[in-house]
Coordinates of C-alpha atoms and ligand atoms in Angstrom, one line a residue:
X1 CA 25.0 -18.2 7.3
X2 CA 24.5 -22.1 6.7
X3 CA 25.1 -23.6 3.3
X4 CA 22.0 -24.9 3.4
X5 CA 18.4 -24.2 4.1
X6 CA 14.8 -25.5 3.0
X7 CA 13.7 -22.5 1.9
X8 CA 15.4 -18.8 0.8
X9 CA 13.3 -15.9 0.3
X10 CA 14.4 -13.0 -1.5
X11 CA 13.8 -9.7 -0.7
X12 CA 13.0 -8.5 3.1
X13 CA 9.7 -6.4 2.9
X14 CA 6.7 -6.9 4.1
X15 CA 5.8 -10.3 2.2
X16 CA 9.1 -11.5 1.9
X17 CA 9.0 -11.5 6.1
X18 CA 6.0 -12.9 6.1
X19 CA 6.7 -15.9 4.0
X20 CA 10.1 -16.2 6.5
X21 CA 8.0 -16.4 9.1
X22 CA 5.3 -19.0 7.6
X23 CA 7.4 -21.3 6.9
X24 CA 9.5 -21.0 10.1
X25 CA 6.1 -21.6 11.7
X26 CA 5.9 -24.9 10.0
X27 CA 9.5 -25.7 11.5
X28 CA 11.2 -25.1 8.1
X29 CA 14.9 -23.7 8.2
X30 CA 14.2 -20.6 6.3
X31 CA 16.9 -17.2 5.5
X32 CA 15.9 -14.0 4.0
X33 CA 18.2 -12.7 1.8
X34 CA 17.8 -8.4 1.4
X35 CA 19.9 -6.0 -0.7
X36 CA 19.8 -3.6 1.0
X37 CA 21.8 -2.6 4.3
X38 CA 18.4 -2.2 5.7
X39 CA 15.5 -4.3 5.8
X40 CA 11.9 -3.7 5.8
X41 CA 11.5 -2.7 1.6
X42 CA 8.5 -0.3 1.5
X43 CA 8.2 -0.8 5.3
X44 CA 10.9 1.4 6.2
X45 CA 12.0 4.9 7.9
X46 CA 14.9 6.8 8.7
X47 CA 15.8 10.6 9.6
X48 CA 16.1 11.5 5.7
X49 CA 15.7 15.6 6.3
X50 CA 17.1 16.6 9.4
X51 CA 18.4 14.9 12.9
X52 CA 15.5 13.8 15.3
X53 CA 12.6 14.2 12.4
X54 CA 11.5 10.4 11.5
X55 CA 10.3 10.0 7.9
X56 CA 8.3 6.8 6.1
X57 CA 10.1 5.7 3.3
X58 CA 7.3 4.4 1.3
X59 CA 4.2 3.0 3.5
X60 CA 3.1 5.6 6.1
X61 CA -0.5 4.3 7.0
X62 CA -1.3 0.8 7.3
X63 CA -5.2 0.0 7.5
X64 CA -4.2 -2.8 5.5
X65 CA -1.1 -4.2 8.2
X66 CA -3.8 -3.4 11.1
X67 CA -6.8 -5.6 9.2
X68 CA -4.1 -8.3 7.9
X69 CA -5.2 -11.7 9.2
X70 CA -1.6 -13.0 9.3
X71 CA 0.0 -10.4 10.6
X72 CA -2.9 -10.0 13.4
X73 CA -2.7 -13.7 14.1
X74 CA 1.3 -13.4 15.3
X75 CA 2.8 -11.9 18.7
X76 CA 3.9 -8.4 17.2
X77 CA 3.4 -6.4 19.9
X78 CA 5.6 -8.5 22.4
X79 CA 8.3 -7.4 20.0
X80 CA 7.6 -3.4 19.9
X81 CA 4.5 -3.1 17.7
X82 CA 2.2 -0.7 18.8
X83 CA -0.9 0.8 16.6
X84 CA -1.6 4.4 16.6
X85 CA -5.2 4.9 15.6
X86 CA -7.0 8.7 14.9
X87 CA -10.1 9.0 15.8
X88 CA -10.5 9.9 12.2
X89 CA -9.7 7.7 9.3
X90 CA -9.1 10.0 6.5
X91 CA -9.9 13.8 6.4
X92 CA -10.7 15.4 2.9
X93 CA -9.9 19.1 2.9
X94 CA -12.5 20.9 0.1
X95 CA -12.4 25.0 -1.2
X96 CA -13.7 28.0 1.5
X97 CA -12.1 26.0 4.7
X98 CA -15.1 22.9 4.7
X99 CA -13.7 19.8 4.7
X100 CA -14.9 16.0 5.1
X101 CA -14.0 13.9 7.4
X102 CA -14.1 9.8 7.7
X103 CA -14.5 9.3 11.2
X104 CA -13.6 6.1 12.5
X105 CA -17.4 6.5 13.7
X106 CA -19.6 5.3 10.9
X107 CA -22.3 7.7 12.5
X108 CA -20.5 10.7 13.5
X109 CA -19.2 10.8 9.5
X110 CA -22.7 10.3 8.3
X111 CA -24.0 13.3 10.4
X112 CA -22.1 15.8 9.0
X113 CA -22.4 14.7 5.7
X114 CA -26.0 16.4 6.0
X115 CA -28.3 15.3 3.1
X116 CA -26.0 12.7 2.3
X117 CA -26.4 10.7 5.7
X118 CA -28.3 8.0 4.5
X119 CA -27.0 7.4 1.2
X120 CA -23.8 7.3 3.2
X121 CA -24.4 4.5 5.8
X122 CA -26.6 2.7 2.9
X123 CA -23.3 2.5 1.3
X124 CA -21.4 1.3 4.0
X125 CA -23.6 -0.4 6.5
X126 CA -23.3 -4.0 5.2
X127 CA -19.5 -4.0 4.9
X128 CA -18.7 -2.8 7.6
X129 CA -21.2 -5.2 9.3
X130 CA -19.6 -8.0 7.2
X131 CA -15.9 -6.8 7.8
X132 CA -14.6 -9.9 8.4
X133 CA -16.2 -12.3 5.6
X134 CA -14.5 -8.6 3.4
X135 CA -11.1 -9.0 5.0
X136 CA -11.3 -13.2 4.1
X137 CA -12.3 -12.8 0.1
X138 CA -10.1 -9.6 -0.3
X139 CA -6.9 -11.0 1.1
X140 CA -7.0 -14.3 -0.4
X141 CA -5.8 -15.0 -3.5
X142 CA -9.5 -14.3 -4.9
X143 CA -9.3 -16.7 -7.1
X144 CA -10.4 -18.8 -4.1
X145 CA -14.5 -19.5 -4.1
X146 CA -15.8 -17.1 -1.6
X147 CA -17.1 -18.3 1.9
X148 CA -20.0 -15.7 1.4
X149 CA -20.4 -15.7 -2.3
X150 CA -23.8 -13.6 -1.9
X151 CA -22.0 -10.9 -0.1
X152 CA -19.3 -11.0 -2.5
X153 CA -21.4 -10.6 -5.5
X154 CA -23.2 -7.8 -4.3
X155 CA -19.7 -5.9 -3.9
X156 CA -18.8 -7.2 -7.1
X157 CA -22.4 -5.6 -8.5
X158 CA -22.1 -2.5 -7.0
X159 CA -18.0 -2.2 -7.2
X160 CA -18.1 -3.0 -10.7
X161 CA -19.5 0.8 -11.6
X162 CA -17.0 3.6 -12.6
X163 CA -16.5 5.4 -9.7
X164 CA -17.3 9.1 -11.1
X165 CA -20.6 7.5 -11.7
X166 CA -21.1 5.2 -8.2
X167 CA -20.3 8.8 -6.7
X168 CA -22.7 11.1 -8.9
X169 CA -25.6 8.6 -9.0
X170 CA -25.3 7.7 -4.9
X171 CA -24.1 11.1 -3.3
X172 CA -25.5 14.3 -4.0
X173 CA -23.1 16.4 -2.1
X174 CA -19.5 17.6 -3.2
X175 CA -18.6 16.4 0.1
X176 CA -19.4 12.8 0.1
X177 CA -18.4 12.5 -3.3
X178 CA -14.7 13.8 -3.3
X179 CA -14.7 11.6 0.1
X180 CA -15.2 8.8 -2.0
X181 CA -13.3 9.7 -4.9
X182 CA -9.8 10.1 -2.3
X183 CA -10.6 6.5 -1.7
X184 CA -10.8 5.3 -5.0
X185 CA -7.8 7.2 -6.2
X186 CA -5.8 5.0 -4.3
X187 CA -6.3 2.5 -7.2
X188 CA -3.8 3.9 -9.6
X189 CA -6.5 4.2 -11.7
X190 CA -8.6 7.0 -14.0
X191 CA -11.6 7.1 -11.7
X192 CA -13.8 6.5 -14.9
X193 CA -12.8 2.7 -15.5
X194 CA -15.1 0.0 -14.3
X195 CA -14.6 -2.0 -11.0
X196 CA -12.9 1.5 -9.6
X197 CA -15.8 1.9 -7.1
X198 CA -14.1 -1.5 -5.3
X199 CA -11.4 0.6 -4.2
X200 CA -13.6 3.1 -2.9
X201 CA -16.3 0.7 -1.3
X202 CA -13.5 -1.5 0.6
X203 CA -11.2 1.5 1.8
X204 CA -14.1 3.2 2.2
X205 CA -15.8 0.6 5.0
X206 CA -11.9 -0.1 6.2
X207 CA -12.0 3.6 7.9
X208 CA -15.0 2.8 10.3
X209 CA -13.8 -0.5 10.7
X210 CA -10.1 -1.1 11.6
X211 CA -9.5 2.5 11.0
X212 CA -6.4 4.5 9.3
X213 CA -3.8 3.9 11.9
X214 CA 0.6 3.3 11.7
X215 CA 2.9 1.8 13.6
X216 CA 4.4 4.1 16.4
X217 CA 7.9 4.9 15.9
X218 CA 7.2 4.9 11.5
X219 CA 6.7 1.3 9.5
X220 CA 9.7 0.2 10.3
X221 CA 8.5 -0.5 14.1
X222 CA 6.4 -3.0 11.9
X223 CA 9.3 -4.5 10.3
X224 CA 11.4 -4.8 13.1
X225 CA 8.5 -6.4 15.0
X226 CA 8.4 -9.0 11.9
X227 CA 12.2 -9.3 11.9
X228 CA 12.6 -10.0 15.6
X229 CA 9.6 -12.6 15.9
X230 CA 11.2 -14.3 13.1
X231 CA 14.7 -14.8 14.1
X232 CA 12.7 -15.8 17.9
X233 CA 11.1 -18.5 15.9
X234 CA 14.9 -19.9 14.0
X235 CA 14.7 -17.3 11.0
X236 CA 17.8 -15.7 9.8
X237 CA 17.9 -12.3 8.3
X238 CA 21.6 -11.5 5.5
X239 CA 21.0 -7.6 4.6
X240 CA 23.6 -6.1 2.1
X241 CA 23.3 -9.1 -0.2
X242 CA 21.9 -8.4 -3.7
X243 CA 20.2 -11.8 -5.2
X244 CA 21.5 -11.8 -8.9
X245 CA 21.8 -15.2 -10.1
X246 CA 20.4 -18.1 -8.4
X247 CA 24.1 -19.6 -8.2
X248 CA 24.4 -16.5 -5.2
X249 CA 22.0 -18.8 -3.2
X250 CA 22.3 -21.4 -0.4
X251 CA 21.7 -24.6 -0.8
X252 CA 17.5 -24.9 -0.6
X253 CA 14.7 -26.5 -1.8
X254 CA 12.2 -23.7 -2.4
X255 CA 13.1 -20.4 -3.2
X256 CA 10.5 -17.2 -2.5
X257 CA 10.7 -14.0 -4.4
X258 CA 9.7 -11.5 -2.9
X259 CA 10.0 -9.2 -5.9
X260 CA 8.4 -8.2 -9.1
X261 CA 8.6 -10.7 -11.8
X262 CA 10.7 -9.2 -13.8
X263 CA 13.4 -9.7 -11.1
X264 CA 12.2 -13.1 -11.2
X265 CA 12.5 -13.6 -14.8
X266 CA 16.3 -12.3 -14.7
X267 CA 17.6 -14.0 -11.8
X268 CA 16.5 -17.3 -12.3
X269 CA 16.3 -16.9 -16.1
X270 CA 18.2 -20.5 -16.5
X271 CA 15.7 -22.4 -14.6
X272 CA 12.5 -21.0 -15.9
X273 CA 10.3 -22.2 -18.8
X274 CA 10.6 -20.5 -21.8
X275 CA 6.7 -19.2 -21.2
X276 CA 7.3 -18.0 -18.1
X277 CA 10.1 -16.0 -18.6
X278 CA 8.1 -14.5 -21.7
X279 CA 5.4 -13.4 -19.4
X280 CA 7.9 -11.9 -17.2
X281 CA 9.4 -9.7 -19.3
X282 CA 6.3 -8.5 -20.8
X283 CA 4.7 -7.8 -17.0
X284 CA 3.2 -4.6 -17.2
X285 CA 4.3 -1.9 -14.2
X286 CA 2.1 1.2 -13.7
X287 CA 2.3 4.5 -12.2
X288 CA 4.8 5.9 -9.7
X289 CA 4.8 8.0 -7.0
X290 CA 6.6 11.7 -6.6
X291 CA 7.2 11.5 -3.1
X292 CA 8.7 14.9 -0.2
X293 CA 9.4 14.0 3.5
X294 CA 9.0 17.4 5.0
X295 CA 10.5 18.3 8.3
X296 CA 8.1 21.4 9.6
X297 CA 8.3 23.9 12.3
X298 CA 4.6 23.5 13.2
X299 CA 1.7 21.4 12.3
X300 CA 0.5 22.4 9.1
X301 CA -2.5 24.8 9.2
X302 CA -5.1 23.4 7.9
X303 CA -8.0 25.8 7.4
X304 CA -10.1 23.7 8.6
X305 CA -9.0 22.8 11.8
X306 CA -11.1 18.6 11.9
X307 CA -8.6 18.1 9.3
X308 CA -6.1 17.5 12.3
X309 CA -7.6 14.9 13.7
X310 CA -6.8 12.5 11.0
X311 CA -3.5 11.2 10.4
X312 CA -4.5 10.9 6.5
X313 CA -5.5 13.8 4.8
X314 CA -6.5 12.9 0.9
X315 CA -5.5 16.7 -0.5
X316 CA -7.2 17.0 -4.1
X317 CA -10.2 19.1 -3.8
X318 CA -13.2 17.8 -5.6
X319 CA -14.5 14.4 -7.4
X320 CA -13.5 16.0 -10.8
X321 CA -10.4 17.6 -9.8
X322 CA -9.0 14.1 -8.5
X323 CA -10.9 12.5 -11.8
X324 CA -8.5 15.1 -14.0
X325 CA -5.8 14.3 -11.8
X326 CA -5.5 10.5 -12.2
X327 CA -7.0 10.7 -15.8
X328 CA -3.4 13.1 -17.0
X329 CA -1.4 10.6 -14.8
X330 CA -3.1 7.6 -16.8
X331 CA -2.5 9.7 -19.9
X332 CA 1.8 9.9 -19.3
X333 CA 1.0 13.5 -18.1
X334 CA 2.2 14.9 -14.5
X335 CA -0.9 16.0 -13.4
X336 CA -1.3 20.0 -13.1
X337 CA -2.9 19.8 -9.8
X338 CA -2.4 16.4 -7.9
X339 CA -4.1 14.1 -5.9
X340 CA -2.0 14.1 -3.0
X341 CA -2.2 12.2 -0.6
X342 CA -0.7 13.4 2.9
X343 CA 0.1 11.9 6.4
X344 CA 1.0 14.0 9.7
X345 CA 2.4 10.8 12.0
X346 CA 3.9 13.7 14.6
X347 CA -0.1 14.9 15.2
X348 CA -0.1 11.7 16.9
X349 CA 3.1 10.1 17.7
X350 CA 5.8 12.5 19.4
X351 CA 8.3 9.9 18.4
X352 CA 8.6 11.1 14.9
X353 CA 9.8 14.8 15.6
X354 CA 11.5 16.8 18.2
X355 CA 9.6 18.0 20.4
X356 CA 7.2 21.1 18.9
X357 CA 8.3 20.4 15.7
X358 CA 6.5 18.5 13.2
X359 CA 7.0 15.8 9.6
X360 CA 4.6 15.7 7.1
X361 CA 4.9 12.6 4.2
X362 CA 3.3 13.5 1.1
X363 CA 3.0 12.1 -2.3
X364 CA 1.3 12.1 -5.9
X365 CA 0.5 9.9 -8.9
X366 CA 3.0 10.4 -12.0
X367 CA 3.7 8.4 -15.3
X368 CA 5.6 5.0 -14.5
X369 CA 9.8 7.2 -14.6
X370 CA 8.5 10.4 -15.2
X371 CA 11.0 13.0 -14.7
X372 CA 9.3 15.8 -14.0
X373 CA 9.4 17.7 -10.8
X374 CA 6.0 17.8 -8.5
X375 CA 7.6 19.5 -5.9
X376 CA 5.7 23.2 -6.5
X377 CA 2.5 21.5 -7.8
X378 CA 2.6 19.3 -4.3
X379 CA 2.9 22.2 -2.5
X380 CA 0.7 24.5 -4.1
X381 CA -2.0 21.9 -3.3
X382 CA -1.2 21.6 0.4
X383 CA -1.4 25.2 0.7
X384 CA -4.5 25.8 -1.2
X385 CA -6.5 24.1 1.9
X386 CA -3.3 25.4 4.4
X387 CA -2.5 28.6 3.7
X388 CA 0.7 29.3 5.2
X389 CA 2.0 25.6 4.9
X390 CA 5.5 27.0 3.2
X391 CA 6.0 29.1 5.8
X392 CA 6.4 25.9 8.0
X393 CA 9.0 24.2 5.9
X394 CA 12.2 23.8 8.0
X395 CA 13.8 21.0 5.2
X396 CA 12.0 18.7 2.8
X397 CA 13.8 15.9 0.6
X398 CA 12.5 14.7 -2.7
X399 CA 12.3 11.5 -4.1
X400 CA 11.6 10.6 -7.7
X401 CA 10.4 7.6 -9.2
X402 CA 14.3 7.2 -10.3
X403 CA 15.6 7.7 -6.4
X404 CA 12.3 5.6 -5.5
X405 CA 13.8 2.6 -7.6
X406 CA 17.2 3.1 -6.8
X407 CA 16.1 2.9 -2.7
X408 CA 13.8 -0.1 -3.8
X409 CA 14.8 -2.6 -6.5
X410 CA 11.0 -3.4 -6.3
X411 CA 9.8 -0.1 -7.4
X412 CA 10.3 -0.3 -11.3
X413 CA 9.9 3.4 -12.7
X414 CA 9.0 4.4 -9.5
X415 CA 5.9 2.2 -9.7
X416 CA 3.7 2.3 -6.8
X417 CA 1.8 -0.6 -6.9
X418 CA 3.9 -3.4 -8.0
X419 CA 2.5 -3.9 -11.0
X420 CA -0.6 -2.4 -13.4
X421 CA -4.0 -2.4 -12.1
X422 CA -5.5 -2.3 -15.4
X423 CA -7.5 -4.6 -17.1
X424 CA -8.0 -8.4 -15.0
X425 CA -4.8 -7.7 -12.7
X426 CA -6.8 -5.3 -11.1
X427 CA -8.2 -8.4 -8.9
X428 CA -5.9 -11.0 -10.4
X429 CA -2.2 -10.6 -10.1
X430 CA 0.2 -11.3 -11.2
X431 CA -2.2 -12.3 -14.5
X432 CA -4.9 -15.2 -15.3
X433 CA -3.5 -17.9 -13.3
X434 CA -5.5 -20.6 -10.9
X435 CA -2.3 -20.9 -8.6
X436 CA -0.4 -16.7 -8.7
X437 CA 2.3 -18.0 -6.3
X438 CA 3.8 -20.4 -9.3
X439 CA 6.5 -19.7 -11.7
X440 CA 6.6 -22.8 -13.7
X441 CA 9.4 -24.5 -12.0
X442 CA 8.3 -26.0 -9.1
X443 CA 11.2 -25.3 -6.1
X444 CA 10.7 -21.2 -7.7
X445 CA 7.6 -19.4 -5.9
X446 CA 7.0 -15.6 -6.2
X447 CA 5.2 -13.5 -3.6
X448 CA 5.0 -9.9 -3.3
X449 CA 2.6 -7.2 -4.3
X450 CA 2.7 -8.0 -7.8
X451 CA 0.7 -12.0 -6.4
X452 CA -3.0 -11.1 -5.4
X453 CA -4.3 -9.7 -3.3
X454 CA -1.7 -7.3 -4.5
X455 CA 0.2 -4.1 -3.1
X456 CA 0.0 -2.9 0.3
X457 CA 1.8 -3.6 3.7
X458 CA -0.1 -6.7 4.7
X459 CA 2.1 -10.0 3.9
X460 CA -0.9 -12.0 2.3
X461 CA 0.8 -12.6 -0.7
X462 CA 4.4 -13.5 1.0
X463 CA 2.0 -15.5 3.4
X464 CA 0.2 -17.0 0.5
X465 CA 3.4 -18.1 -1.5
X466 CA 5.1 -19.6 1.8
X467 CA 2.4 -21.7 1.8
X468 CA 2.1 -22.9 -1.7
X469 CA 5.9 -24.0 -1.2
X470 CA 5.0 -26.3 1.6
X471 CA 2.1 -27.9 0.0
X472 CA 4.4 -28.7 -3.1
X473 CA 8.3 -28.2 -2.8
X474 CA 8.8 -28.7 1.1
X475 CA 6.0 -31.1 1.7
Ligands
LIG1 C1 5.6 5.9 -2.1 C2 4.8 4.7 -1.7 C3 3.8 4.9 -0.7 C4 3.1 3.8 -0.3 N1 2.2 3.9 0.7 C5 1.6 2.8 1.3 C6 0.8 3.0 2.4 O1 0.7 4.1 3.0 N2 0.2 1.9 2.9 C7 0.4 0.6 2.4 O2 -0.2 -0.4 2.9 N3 1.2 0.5 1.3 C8 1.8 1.5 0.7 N4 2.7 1.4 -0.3 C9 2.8 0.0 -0.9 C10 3.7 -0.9 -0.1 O3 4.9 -0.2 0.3 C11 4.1 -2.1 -0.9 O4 2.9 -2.7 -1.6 C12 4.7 -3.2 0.0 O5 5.8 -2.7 0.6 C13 5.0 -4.4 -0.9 O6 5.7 -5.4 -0.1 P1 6.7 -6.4 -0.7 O7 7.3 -7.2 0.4 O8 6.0 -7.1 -1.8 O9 7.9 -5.6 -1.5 P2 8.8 -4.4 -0.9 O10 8.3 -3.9 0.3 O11 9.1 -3.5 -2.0 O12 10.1 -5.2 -0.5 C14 10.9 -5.8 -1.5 C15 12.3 -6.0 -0.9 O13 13.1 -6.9 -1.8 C16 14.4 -6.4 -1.9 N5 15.0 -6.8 -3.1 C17 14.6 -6.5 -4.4 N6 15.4 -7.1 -5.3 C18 16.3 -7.9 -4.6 C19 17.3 -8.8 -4.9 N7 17.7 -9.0 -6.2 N8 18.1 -9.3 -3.9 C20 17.7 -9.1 -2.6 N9 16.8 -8.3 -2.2 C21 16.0 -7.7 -3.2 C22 14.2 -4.8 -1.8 O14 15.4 -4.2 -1.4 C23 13.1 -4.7 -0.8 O15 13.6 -4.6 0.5 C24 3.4 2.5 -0.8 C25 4.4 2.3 -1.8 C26 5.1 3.4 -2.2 C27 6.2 3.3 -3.2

């Protein structure tokens, strides 16, 4: 390592390689600092059950990576990336074997949602038309004036509805509404606070439009990707070195965090204002996640057999089964029958098990640390709509929100999200602020899924804070 760089980012996930990578672009002598021995943060995988089967760490589908208009705009795929896309986005398992499935074919998922066809494509039609003016509002900083503002007041109108009610008063069908309801409880939210339908209108339109795909090989084909077009471009990568104080830095002249700010507000307590480091200590962090990678002798058997064709199966039952189950999370209780949401990578990419045999990466919503166990409840729900799915377990390994934080310094609690959603930092993150990439001293910049446009494997906010240092500190 040098002693001395323009910039040092800390933290190698997603945004923190992506704010490497901007300002390397701009011919900036940049190093990425990581703590742990392996980089990638919630971009990561690794044979945690048994030899040969190839589990996600955190991320496991990335609609947001694929529609990512930095990470689209770079060379990823000359170094290894390559996109796996279903045919179907999501598939929603429901009681006596139906089930509904987002096809990536607007059309084909209308169909068979029967009477609710046309309430369906009315709901989706002019997103999906509009993807991209969607993709440019969303993954800004949003506190950006709109190129579209029509557009973006008419999801604002419509998204600003709870989503129990967007789903009663615009579906009529159990299936179209627990469809919608999987997408919305990706929001870490109860499903009955305003602005929830946003998460289920954008997901929602992100299935027929990019689609639900993952990298081939797990999320870390992503990160390597990242990591090897950054070091082609001059960026240096130092894993196994823990940022503690800012006095464990190079020489530099912008620093990026890459972390949640209360990492920020310890590390670089000394050079902060005294409001800033207020702010950081009192930043709220919200639910975590109850995580088992499951190495399985078969694919599971779904009762319904469509629900193989989707790598992401949203298993929760109903609209007011997922509404209880986020509402008791939201309430500090482990919820009695969970949301879960499930991915089957092997379906679609032999690279993830030996050959016949099978993963599955599954997860629920719990209180920011809880300590209770979701291993039965998780799998009591999976085999409600697979009956027979123990029977397939060769190994599983469980992660808490304690192991999730301790594999993760990001993950606070366990916290999925990298921060609350409630209240304003549902769209602004990391609070009320005109510039989010700012800390109050000028060479100090954070950016990670706590900055808007918040969490999720798409670098925007690394992106985002890269470039706010080279319009100020390394002009
Ligand atoms: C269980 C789970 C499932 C998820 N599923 C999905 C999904 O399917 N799709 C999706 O898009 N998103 C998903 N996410 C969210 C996604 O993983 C995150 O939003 C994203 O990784 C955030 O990127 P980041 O770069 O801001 O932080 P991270 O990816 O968390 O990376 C932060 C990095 O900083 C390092 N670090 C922290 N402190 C220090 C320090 N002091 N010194 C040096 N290094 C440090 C960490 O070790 C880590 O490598 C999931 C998250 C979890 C927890």
């Amino acid at each position: 390592m040098a002693d001395s760089y323009d910039a040092v980012v800390i933290g190698a996930g997603p945004n923190g390689l992506a704010a490497a990578i901007t300002l390397a672009q701009a011919g900036r002598s940049v190093v990425v600092l990581e703590a742990n021995e392996t980089i990638g943060g919630g971009a990561r995988s690794a044979e945690t059950t048994e030899p040969g089967f190839v589990h996600d760490l955190a991320s496991a589908i990335h609609p947001l990576g694929m529609g990512s208009p930095f990470f689209s705009g770079l060379p990823l795929h000359e170094h290894g990336l390559e996109w796996i896309v279903p045919v179907a986005s999501v598939a929603h398992p429901l009681n006596n074997g139906e089930a509904a499935i987002a096809w990536h074919d607007l059309h084909q998922t209308a169909v068979e949602l029967g009477e609710d066809a046309a309430a369906y494509r009315k709901t989706f039609d002019r997103l999906i038309e509009n993807w991209d003016d969607v993709t440019d509002f969303t993954m800004t900083r949003l506190t950006r004036f709109p190129r579209h503002p029509m557009l973006m007041l008419r999801l604002g109108l419509a998204g600003a509805a709870p989503a129990t009610r967007f789903a009663k008063s615009r579906f009529a069908t159990e299936a179209a509404r627990a469809l919608f309801a999987g997408h919305v409880a990706h929001s870490l939210l109860p499903l009955s606070y305003p602005f929830t339908s946003t998460f289920g209108l954008v997901l929602g339109a992100s299935a027929h439009t990019v689609g639900w795909g993952f990298p081939k090989g797990g999320a870390q084909s992503l990160t390597n990707a990242l990591a090897a077009y950054l070091e082609s471009i001059g960026g240096e990568i130092r894993t196994g070195t823990r940022v503690q104080n800012l006095s464990d830095l190079p020489d530099h002249r912008a620093a990026i965090f890459s972390t949640t700010p209360a990492q920020v507000g310890e590390i670089a307590r000394e050079r902060l204002p005294q409001h800033s480091r207020l702010w950081m200590r009192r930043f709220k962090y919200g639910p975590a996640a109850f995580k088992i990678d499951f190495a399985l002798s078969e694919p599971i058997p779904w009762a319904n057999p469509n629900v193989a064709h989707a790598a992401t199966v949203h298993v929760g039952g109903t609209l007011k089964e997922i509404a209880t189950s986020e509402k008791q999370m939201s309430s500090g209780v482990p919820p009695t029958k969970p949301f879960v949401l499930l991915a089957q990578h092997s379906l679609f990419d032999d690279t993830r098990a030996p050959q016949g045999k099978h993963t599955a990466w599954a997860y629920c919503h719990v209180p920011n640390a809880s300590r209770f166990d979701m291993t039965q409840r998780i799998q009591h729900q999976i085999e409600r709509f697979a009956p027979g799915f123990r029977d397939t377990i060769i190994a599983k390994r469980t992660w808490s929100p304690a192991e999730l934080e301790a594999s993760n310094a990001n993950l606070i609690g366990g916290n999925v999200g990298g921060g609350s959603n409630r209240g304003s930092r549902v769209f602004l993150r990391p609070g009320i602020k005109i510039i989010p990439y700012r800390t109050g001293n000028p060479t100090i910049f954070i950016g990670s899924a706590s900055t808007s446009p918040g969490a999720g494997v798409h670098g925007m906010s690394g992106h985002h804070a890269a470039r706010e240092a080279l319009a100020t500190a390394l002009r």
